[in-house]
PDB file of C-alpha atoms in Angstrom:
ATOM      1  CA  UNK A  54       0.000   0.000   0.000  1.00  0.00           C
ATOM      2  CA  UNK A  55       1.299   3.424  -0.944  1.00  0.00           C
ATOM      3  CA  UNK A  56       1.575   5.736   2.039  1.00  0.00           C
ATOM      4  CA  UNK A  57       1.308   9.524   2.099  1.00  0.00           C
ATOM      5  CA  UNK A  58       5.055   9.660   2.692  1.00  0.00           C
ATOM      6  CA  UNK A  59       5.702   7.538  -0.402  1.00  0.00           C
ATOM      7  CA  UNK A  60       3.468   9.776  -2.544  1.00  0.00           C
ATOM      8  CA  UNK A  61       5.201  12.902  -1.234  1.00  0.00           C
ATOM      9  CA  UNK A  62       8.611  11.429  -2.033  1.00  0.00           C
ATOM     10  CA  UNK A  63       7.423  10.415  -5.518  1.00  0.00           C
ATOM     11  CA  UNK A  64       6.076  13.918  -6.254  1.00  0.00           C
ATOM     12  CA  UNK A  65       9.298  15.487  -4.990  1.00  0.00           C
ATOM     13  CA  UNK A  66      11.367  13.199  -7.221  1.00  0.00           C
ATOM     14  CA  UNK A  67       9.204  13.986 -10.253  1.00  0.00           C
ATOM     15  CA  UNK A  68       9.517  17.735  -9.618  1.00  0.00           C
ATOM     16  CA  UNK A  69      13.311  17.426  -9.471  1.00  0.00           C
ATOM     17  CA  UNK A  70      13.333  15.411 -12.709  1.00  0.00           C
ATOM     18  CA  UNK A  71      11.161  18.009 -14.486  1.00  0.00           C
ATOM     19  CA  UNK A  72      13.461  20.817 -13.390  1.00  0.00           C
ATOM     20  CA  UNK A  73      16.483  18.888 -14.682  1.00  0.00           C
ATOM     21  CA  UNK A  74      14.756  18.301 -18.035  1.00  0.00           C
ATOM     22  CA  UNK A  75      14.167  22.061 -18.233  1.00  0.00           C
ATOM     23  CA  UNK A  76      17.869  22.741 -17.648  1.00  0.00           C
ATOM     24  CA  UNK A  77      17.855  23.361 -13.894  1.00  0.00           C
ATOM     25  CA  UNK A  78      20.711  21.049 -13.009  1.00  0.00           C
ATOM     26  CA  UNK A  79      22.467  21.567  -9.702  1.00  0.00           C
ATOM     27  CA  UNK A  80      26.023  23.018  -9.714  1.00  0.00           C
ATOM     28  CA  UNK A  81      28.965  20.612  -9.435  1.00  0.00           C
ATOM     29  CA  UNK A  82      29.880  19.477  -5.936  1.00  0.00           C
ATOM     30  CA  UNK A  83      31.778  22.138  -4.014  1.00  0.00           C
ATOM     31  CA  UNK A  84      30.257  25.053  -5.954  1.00  0.00           C
ATOM     32  CA  UNK A  85      27.108  27.075  -5.346  1.00  0.00           C
ATOM     33  CA  UNK A  86      26.722  28.829  -8.699  1.00  0.00           C
ATOM     34  CA  UNK A  87      26.842  27.801 -12.344  1.00  0.00           C
ATOM     35  CA  UNK A  88      27.576  31.117 -14.064  1.00  0.00           C
ATOM     36  CA  UNK A  89      28.622  33.384 -11.204  1.00  0.00           C
ATOM     37  CA  UNK A  90      25.565  35.664 -11.220  1.00  0.00           C
ATOM     38  CA  UNK A  91      25.194  35.457  -7.449  1.00  0.00           C
ATOM     39  CA  UNK A  92      21.877  36.877  -6.274  1.00  0.00           C
ATOM     40  CA  UNK A  93      20.427  36.632  -9.764  1.00  0.00           C
ATOM     41  CA  UNK A  94      20.847  32.855  -9.785  1.00  0.00           C
ATOM     42  CA  UNK A  95      18.897  32.581  -6.557  1.00  0.00           C
ATOM     43  CA  UNK A  96      15.830  33.888  -8.432  1.00  0.00           C
ATOM     44  CA  UNK A  97      15.631  30.684 -10.475  1.00  0.00           C
ATOM     45  CA  UNK A  98      13.960  27.478  -9.210  1.00  0.00           C
ATOM     46  CA  UNK A  99      16.221  25.804  -6.622  1.00  0.00           C
ATOM     47  CA  UNK A 100      18.656  28.699  -7.121  1.00  0.00           C
ATOM     48  CA  UNK A 101      19.983  27.103 -10.315  1.00  0.00           C
ATOM     49  CA  UNK A 102      20.641  29.061 -13.528  1.00  0.00           C
ATOM     50  CA  UNK A 103      19.057  27.016 -16.338  1.00  0.00           C
ATOM     51  CA  UNK A 104      21.716  25.797 -18.747  1.00  0.00           C
ATOM     52  CA  UNK A 105      20.597  23.840 -21.783  1.00  0.00           C
ATOM     53  CA  UNK A 106      17.679  26.254 -22.133  1.00  0.00           C
ATOM     54  CA  UNK A 107      16.804  29.244 -24.292  1.00  0.00           C
ATOM     55  CA  UNK A 108      16.908  32.719 -22.743  1.00  0.00           C
ATOM     56  CA  UNK A 109      15.117  35.692 -24.279  1.00  0.00           C
ATOM     57  CA  UNK A 110      16.496  39.248 -23.972  1.00  0.00           C
ATOM     58  CA  UNK A 111      14.096  42.003 -25.015  1.00  0.00           C
ATOM     59  CA  UNK A 112      15.478  45.369 -26.173  1.00  0.00           C
ATOM     60  CA  UNK A 113      13.568  48.560 -26.971  1.00  0.00           C
ATOM     61  CA  UNK A 114      16.493  50.473 -28.503  1.00  0.00           C
ATOM     62  CA  UNK A 115      20.018  50.087 -29.864  1.00  0.00           C
ATOM     63  CA  UNK A 116      21.613  50.901 -26.497  1.00  0.00           C
ATOM     64  CA  UNK A 117      19.768  48.064 -24.776  1.00  0.00           C
ATOM     65  CA  UNK A 118      20.699  45.752 -27.641  1.00  0.00           C
ATOM     66  CA  UNK A 119      24.385  46.571 -27.135  1.00  0.00           C
ATOM     67  CA  UNK A 120      24.056  46.114 -23.361  1.00  0.00           C
ATOM     68  CA  UNK A 121      22.364  42.734 -23.887  1.00  0.00           C
ATOM     69  CA  UNK A 122      25.142  41.655 -26.251  1.00  0.00           C
ATOM     70  CA  UNK A 123      27.744  42.525 -23.607  1.00  0.00           C
ATOM     71  CA  UNK A 124      25.880  40.652 -20.886  1.00  0.00           C
ATOM     72  CA  UNK A 125      25.464  37.589 -23.120  1.00  0.00           C
ATOM     73  CA  UNK A 126      29.172  37.701 -23.979  1.00  0.00           C
ATOM     74  CA  UNK A 127      29.952  37.567 -20.257  1.00  0.00           C
ATOM     75  CA  UNK A 128      27.774  34.467 -19.923  1.00  0.00           C
ATOM     76  CA  UNK A 129      29.424  32.930 -22.984  1.00  0.00           C
ATOM     77  CA  UNK A 130      32.823  33.541 -21.412  1.00  0.00           C
ATOM     78  CA  UNK A 131      31.764  31.447 -18.420  1.00  0.00           C
ATOM     79  CA  UNK A 132      30.258  28.706 -20.586  1.00  0.00           C
ATOM     80  CA  UNK A 133      33.441  28.481 -22.694  1.00  0.00           C
ATOM     81  CA  UNK A 134      35.792  27.993 -19.740  1.00  0.00           C
ATOM     82  CA  UNK A 135      35.875  24.247 -20.390  1.00  0.00           C
ATOM     83  CA  UNK A 136      36.521  24.688 -24.108  1.00  0.00           C
ATOM     84  CA  UNK A 137      34.231  24.706 -27.109  1.00  0.00           C
ATOM     85  CA  UNK A 138      33.122  27.433 -29.458  1.00  0.00           C
ATOM     86  CA  UNK A 139      30.003  29.561 -29.772  1.00  0.00           C
ATOM     87  CA  UNK A 140      27.885  30.684 -32.698  1.00  0.00           C
ATOM     88  CA  UNK A 141      26.493  34.210 -33.087  1.00  0.00           C
ATOM     89  CA  UNK A 142      23.924  34.900 -35.815  1.00  0.00           C
ATOM     90  CA  UNK A 143      22.407  38.317 -36.416  1.00  0.00           C
ATOM     91  CA  UNK A 144      20.890  40.858 -38.745  1.00  0.00           C
ATOM     92  CA  UNK A 145      23.167  43.797 -38.021  1.00  0.00           C
ATOM     93  CA  UNK A 146      26.860  44.593 -38.041  1.00  0.00           C
ATOM     94  CA  UNK A 147      26.710  46.316 -34.665  1.00  0.00           C
ATOM     95  CA  UNK A 148      28.765  43.657 -32.890  1.00  0.00           C
ATOM     96  CA  UNK A 149      32.500  44.481 -32.873  1.00  0.00           C
ATOM     97  CA  UNK A 150      34.290  41.104 -32.470  1.00  0.00           C
ATOM     98  CA  UNK A 151      37.563  42.475 -30.950  1.00  0.00           C
ATOM     99  CA  UNK A 152      35.449  43.927 -28.111  1.00  0.00           C
ATOM    100  CA  UNK A 153      34.641  40.381 -26.967  1.00  0.00           C
ATOM    101  CA  UNK A 154      38.189  40.156 -25.564  1.00  0.00           C
ATOM    102  CA  UNK A 155      37.101  42.505 -22.779  1.00  0.00           C
ATOM    103  CA  UNK A 156      34.964  39.615 -21.534  1.00  0.00           C
ATOM    104  CA  UNK A 157      37.655  36.977 -21.977  1.00  0.00           C
ATOM    105  CA  UNK A 158      36.247  35.660 -25.258  1.00  0.00           C
ATOM    106  CA  UNK A 159      38.658  35.277 -28.172  1.00  0.00           C
ATOM    107  CA  UNK A 160      36.810  36.239 -31.390  1.00  0.00           C
ATOM    108  CA  UNK A 161      38.257  33.250 -33.259  1.00  0.00           C
ATOM    109  CA  UNK A 162      36.312  30.973 -30.914  1.00  0.00           C
ATOM    110  CA  UNK A 163      33.014  32.458 -32.108  1.00  0.00           C
ATOM    111  CA  UNK A 164      31.380  31.652 -35.458  1.00  0.00           C
ATOM    112  CA  UNK A 165      29.766  34.859 -36.726  1.00  0.00           C
ATOM    113  CA  UNK A 166      26.971  34.625 -39.294  1.00  0.00           C
ATOM    114  CA  UNK A 167      25.289  37.706 -40.745  1.00  0.00           C
ATOM    115  CA  UNK A 168      21.814  37.184 -42.199  1.00  0.00           C
ATOM    116  CA  UNK A 169      19.049  39.377 -43.589  1.00  0.00           C
ATOM    117  CA  UNK A 170      15.784  37.941 -42.212  1.00  0.00           C
ATOM    118  CA  UNK A 171      14.436  36.739 -38.875  1.00  0.00           C
ATOM    119  CA  UNK A 172      13.466  33.360 -40.321  1.00  0.00           C
ATOM    120  CA  UNK A 173      17.057  32.822 -41.478  1.00  0.00           C
ATOM    121  CA  UNK A 174      18.393  33.572 -37.986  1.00  0.00           C
ATOM    122  CA  UNK A 175      15.829  31.219 -36.450  1.00  0.00           C
ATOM    123  CA  UNK A 176      16.774  28.401 -38.844  1.00  0.00           C
ATOM    124  CA  UNK A 177      20.485  28.820 -38.128  1.00  0.00           C
ATOM    125  CA  UNK A 178      19.825  28.942 -34.376  1.00  0.00           C
ATOM    126  CA  UNK A 179      17.673  25.813 -34.431  1.00  0.00           C
ATOM    127  CA  UNK A 180      20.250  23.822 -36.384  1.00  0.00           C
ATOM    128  CA  UNK A 181      23.132  25.125 -34.240  1.00  0.00           C
ATOM    129  CA  UNK A 182      21.305  24.390 -30.987  1.00  0.00           C
ATOM    130  CA  UNK A 183      21.147  20.736 -32.050  1.00  0.00           C
ATOM    131  CA  UNK A 184      24.969  20.547 -32.024  1.00  0.00           C
ATOM    132  CA  UNK A 185      26.221  19.422 -28.591  1.00  0.00           C
ATOM    133  CA  UNK A 186      29.748  20.521 -29.519  1.00  0.00           C
ATOM    134  CA  UNK A 187      28.832  24.187 -29.182  1.00  0.00           C
ATOM    135  CA  UNK A 188      29.109  25.920 -25.824  1.00  0.00           C
ATOM    136  CA  UNK A 189      26.327  28.413 -26.593  1.00  0.00           C
ATOM    137  CA  UNK A 190      24.351  29.962 -29.440  1.00  0.00           C
ATOM    138  CA  UNK A 191      23.205  33.590 -29.689  1.00  0.00           C
ATOM    139  CA  UNK A 192      20.830  35.036 -32.250  1.00  0.00           C
ATOM    140  CA  UNK A 193      19.881  38.667 -32.856  1.00  0.00           C
ATOM    141  CA  UNK A 194      16.479  39.156 -34.470  1.00  0.00           C
ATOM    142  CA  UNK A 195      13.441  41.413 -34.328  1.00  0.00           C
ATOM    143  CA  UNK A 196      10.696  39.066 -33.247  1.00  0.00           C
ATOM    144  CA  UNK A 197       9.909  35.488 -32.280  1.00  0.00           C
ATOM    145  CA  UNK A 198       6.574  33.808 -31.576  1.00  0.00           C
ATOM    146  CA  UNK A 199       5.675  30.961 -29.257  1.00  0.00           C
ATOM    147  CA  UNK A 200       5.873  28.255 -31.930  1.00  0.00           C
ATOM    148  CA  UNK A 201       9.312  29.386 -33.094  1.00  0.00           C
ATOM    149  CA  UNK A 202      10.638  29.599 -29.534  1.00  0.00           C
ATOM    150  CA  UNK A 203       9.233  26.123 -28.819  1.00  0.00           C
ATOM    151  CA  UNK A 204      11.248  24.716 -31.738  1.00  0.00           C
ATOM    152  CA  UNK A 205      14.413  26.207 -30.224  1.00  0.00           C
ATOM    153  CA  UNK A 206      13.563  24.836 -26.798  1.00  0.00           C
ATOM    154  CA  UNK A 207      13.005  21.339 -28.228  1.00  0.00           C
ATOM    155  CA  UNK A 208      16.416  21.536 -29.930  1.00  0.00           C
ATOM    156  CA  UNK A 209      18.285  22.272 -26.692  1.00  0.00           C
ATOM    157  CA  UNK A 210      16.468  19.555 -24.754  1.00  0.00           C
ATOM    158  CA  UNK A 211      18.467  17.016 -26.791  1.00  0.00           C
ATOM    159  CA  UNK A 212      21.810  18.830 -27.071  1.00  0.00           C
ATOM    160  CA  UNK A 213      21.795  20.730 -23.708  1.00  0.00           C
ATOM    161  CA  UNK A 214      23.325  23.745 -25.462  1.00  0.00           C
ATOM    162  CA  UNK A 215      22.377  27.126 -23.976  1.00  0.00           C
ATOM    163  CA  UNK A 216      20.711  29.609 -26.335  1.00  0.00           C
ATOM    164  CA  UNK A 217      20.229  33.375 -26.188  1.00  0.00           C
ATOM    165  CA  UNK A 218      17.653  35.200 -28.303  1.00  0.00           C
ATOM    166  CA  UNK A 219      18.345  38.952 -28.429  1.00  0.00           C
ATOM    167  CA  UNK A 220      15.192  40.641 -29.713  1.00  0.00           C
ATOM    168  CA  UNK A 221      16.365  43.962 -31.125  1.00  0.00           C
ATOM    169  CA  UNK A 222      14.092  46.962 -30.879  1.00  0.00           C
ATOM    170  CA  UNK A 223      10.846  45.075 -30.504  1.00  0.00           C
ATOM    171  CA  UNK A 224       7.636  46.468 -29.072  1.00  0.00           C
ATOM    172  CA  UNK A 225       5.888  43.097 -29.044  1.00  0.00           C
ATOM    173  CA  UNK A 226       5.884  41.093 -25.832  1.00  0.00           C
ATOM    174  CA  UNK A 227       3.942  37.956 -26.709  1.00  0.00           C
ATOM    175  CA  UNK A 228       4.437  34.690 -24.863  1.00  0.00           C
ATOM    176  CA  UNK A 229       7.361  32.438 -25.728  1.00  0.00           C
ATOM    177  CA  UNK A 230       8.580  29.040 -24.571  1.00  0.00           C
ATOM    178  CA  UNK A 231      11.909  30.485 -23.398  1.00  0.00           C
ATOM    179  CA  UNK A 232      13.016  29.605 -19.865  1.00  0.00           C
ATOM    180  CA  UNK A 233      13.498  33.258 -18.892  1.00  0.00           C
ATOM    181  CA  UNK A 234      12.887  36.740 -20.257  1.00  0.00           C
ATOM    182  CA  UNK A 235      15.480  39.420 -19.467  1.00  0.00           C
ATOM    183  CA  UNK A 236      15.887  43.162 -20.032  1.00  0.00           C
ATOM    184  CA  UNK A 237      19.409  44.568 -19.792  1.00  0.00           C
ATOM    185  CA  UNK A 238      20.225  48.293 -19.564  1.00  0.00           C
ATOM    186  CA  UNK A 239      23.686  49.811 -19.485  1.00  0.00           C
ATOM    187  CA  UNK A 240      24.718  51.955 -16.517  1.00  0.00           C
ATOM    188  CA  UNK A 241      27.587  54.461 -16.164  1.00  0.00           C
ATOM    189  CA  UNK A 242      30.742  52.791 -14.924  1.00  0.00           C
ATOM    190  CA  UNK A 243      32.685  53.844 -11.849  1.00  0.00           C
ATOM    191  CA  UNK A 244      36.298  55.122 -12.103  1.00  0.00           C
ATOM    192  CA  UNK A 245      38.859  52.502 -11.150  1.00  0.00           C
ATOM    193  CA  UNK A 246      41.074  53.609  -8.259  1.00  0.00           C
ATOM    194  CA  UNK A 247      40.030  57.207  -8.914  1.00  0.00           C
ATOM    195  CA  UNK A 248      41.751  57.250 -12.302  1.00  0.00           C
ATOM    196  CA  UNK A 249      40.124  59.023 -15.277  1.00  0.00           C
ATOM    197  CA  UNK A 250      38.585  56.977 -18.104  1.00  0.00           C
ATOM    198  CA  UNK A 251      36.074  54.199 -18.388  1.00  0.00           C
ATOM    199  CA  UNK A 252      35.507  51.701 -15.617  1.00  0.00           C
ATOM    200  CA  UNK A 253      34.160  48.173 -15.813  1.00  0.00           C
ATOM    201  CA  UNK A 254      30.984  47.393 -17.815  1.00  0.00           C
ATOM    202  CA  UNK A 255      27.929  47.719 -15.597  1.00  0.00           C
ATOM    203  CA  UNK A 256      24.275  46.821 -16.237  1.00  0.00           C
ATOM    204  CA  UNK A 257      20.861  46.974 -14.660  1.00  0.00           C
ATOM    205  CA  UNK A 258      19.701  43.382 -15.027  1.00  0.00           C
ATOM    206  CA  UNK A 259      15.955  42.725 -14.938  1.00  0.00           C
ATOM    207  CA  UNK A 260      14.562  39.221 -14.864  1.00  0.00           C
ATOM    208  CA  UNK A 261      11.080  39.914 -16.220  1.00  0.00           C
ATOM    209  CA  UNK A 262       9.779  36.369 -16.348  1.00  0.00           C
ATOM    210  CA  UNK A 263      11.072  33.004 -15.205  1.00  0.00           C
ATOM    211  CA  UNK A 264       9.098  29.798 -14.898  1.00  0.00           C
ATOM    212  CA  UNK A 265       8.533  28.916 -11.222  1.00  0.00           C
ATOM    213  CA  UNK A 266      11.084  31.573 -10.223  1.00  0.00           C
ATOM    214  CA  UNK A 267      11.127  35.046  -8.693  1.00  0.00           C
ATOM    215  CA  UNK A 268      11.527  37.971 -11.147  1.00  0.00           C
ATOM    216  CA  UNK A 269      13.580  40.890  -9.897  1.00  0.00           C
ATOM    217  CA  UNK A 270      16.144  43.578 -10.690  1.00  0.00           C
ATOM    218  CA  UNK A 271      19.852  43.732  -9.872  1.00  0.00           C
ATOM    219  CA  UNK A 272      22.944  45.737 -10.773  1.00  0.00           C
ATOM    220  CA  UNK A 273      25.782  43.634 -12.118  1.00  0.00           C
ATOM    221  CA  UNK A 274      29.322  44.481 -13.220  1.00  0.00           C
ATOM    222  CA  UNK A 275      31.933  42.576 -15.219  1.00  0.00           C
ATOM    223  CA  UNK A 276      35.339  42.907 -13.599  1.00  0.00           C
ATOM    224  CA  UNK A 277      38.395  40.660 -13.168  1.00  0.00           C
ATOM    225  CA  UNK A 278      36.912  38.136 -15.581  1.00  0.00           C
ATOM    226  CA  UNK A 279      33.671  37.511 -13.724  1.00  0.00           C
ATOM    227  CA  UNK A 280      30.313  38.990 -12.790  1.00  0.00           C
ATOM    228  CA  UNK A 281      30.043  41.044  -9.601  1.00  0.00           C
ATOM    229  CA  UNK A 282      26.842  42.069  -7.856  1.00  0.00           C
ATOM    230  CA  UNK A 283      26.631  45.779  -6.993  1.00  0.00           C
ATOM    231  CA  UNK A 284      24.488  46.877  -4.081  1.00  0.00           C
ATOM    232  CA  UNK A 285      21.746  49.065  -5.562  1.00  0.00           C
ATOM    233  CA  UNK A 286      21.937  51.479  -2.615  1.00  0.00           C
ATOM    234  CA  UNK A 287      25.521  52.307  -3.616  1.00  0.00           C
ATOM    235  CA  UNK A 288      24.431  53.625  -7.027  1.00  0.00           C
ATOM    236  CA  UNK A 289      23.132  57.151  -7.406  1.00  0.00           C
ATOM    237  CA  UNK A 290      19.383  57.136  -8.244  1.00  0.00           C
ATOM    238  CA  UNK A 291      19.823  59.218 -11.392  1.00  0.00           C
ATOM    239  CA  UNK A 292      22.144  56.590 -12.855  1.00  0.00           C
ATOM    240  CA  UNK A 293      19.361  53.993 -12.708  1.00  0.00           C
ATOM    241  CA  UNK A 294      17.392  56.041 -15.241  1.00  0.00           C
ATOM    242  CA  UNK A 295      19.968  55.478 -17.980  1.00  0.00           C
ATOM    243  CA  UNK A 296      18.998  53.265 -20.919  1.00  0.00           C
TER     244      UNK A 296
END
């Protein structure tokens, strides 16, 4: 006879399995984070950043698109630490490959593909996301619907490659099958050691939607080859209005 305790254990085991199928796999033993996003990772179910899933970054202008590209490059840098290459498909020529070095990514480890239509980017992304040899795939396009995003999600469920859809200058916010929806805005950097010039890249990171998680907003910086959480109270209020 099945007891209440047995049923509870079975449900708990099924929930853990579902989360793993969706990309929420626990960090390796001895570590607490998968990509070093600190407080941001705690917003996801079980505090686990979903790898092997598709993330959607929505942008309402060119500045947010550039900020999203920088943030994604930081994530790619982490995902490429154990080797592998990435693929980046897009409609524009805004991305400056040598700038990726600022995030520890050598441009020759990224396959760049320039296309002219959304459907071409989506096809390239879907085929690339089926390749387990890639560390990550990023695609810049204008719009994506639920059916198209579902095709990408099905592709990564077999390969466990992480995908990033950067929706440039879109005013449509329909539902998608992506694991999370982000909005990234650039923030003014802080001088390093009081010296003049630019400081480290800094963003306001908003997690707008995450399945079974807790959406929120954080300030993150890329310095010394990793992400760093910045206490929001330390940033002047007027700076939060940038972007």
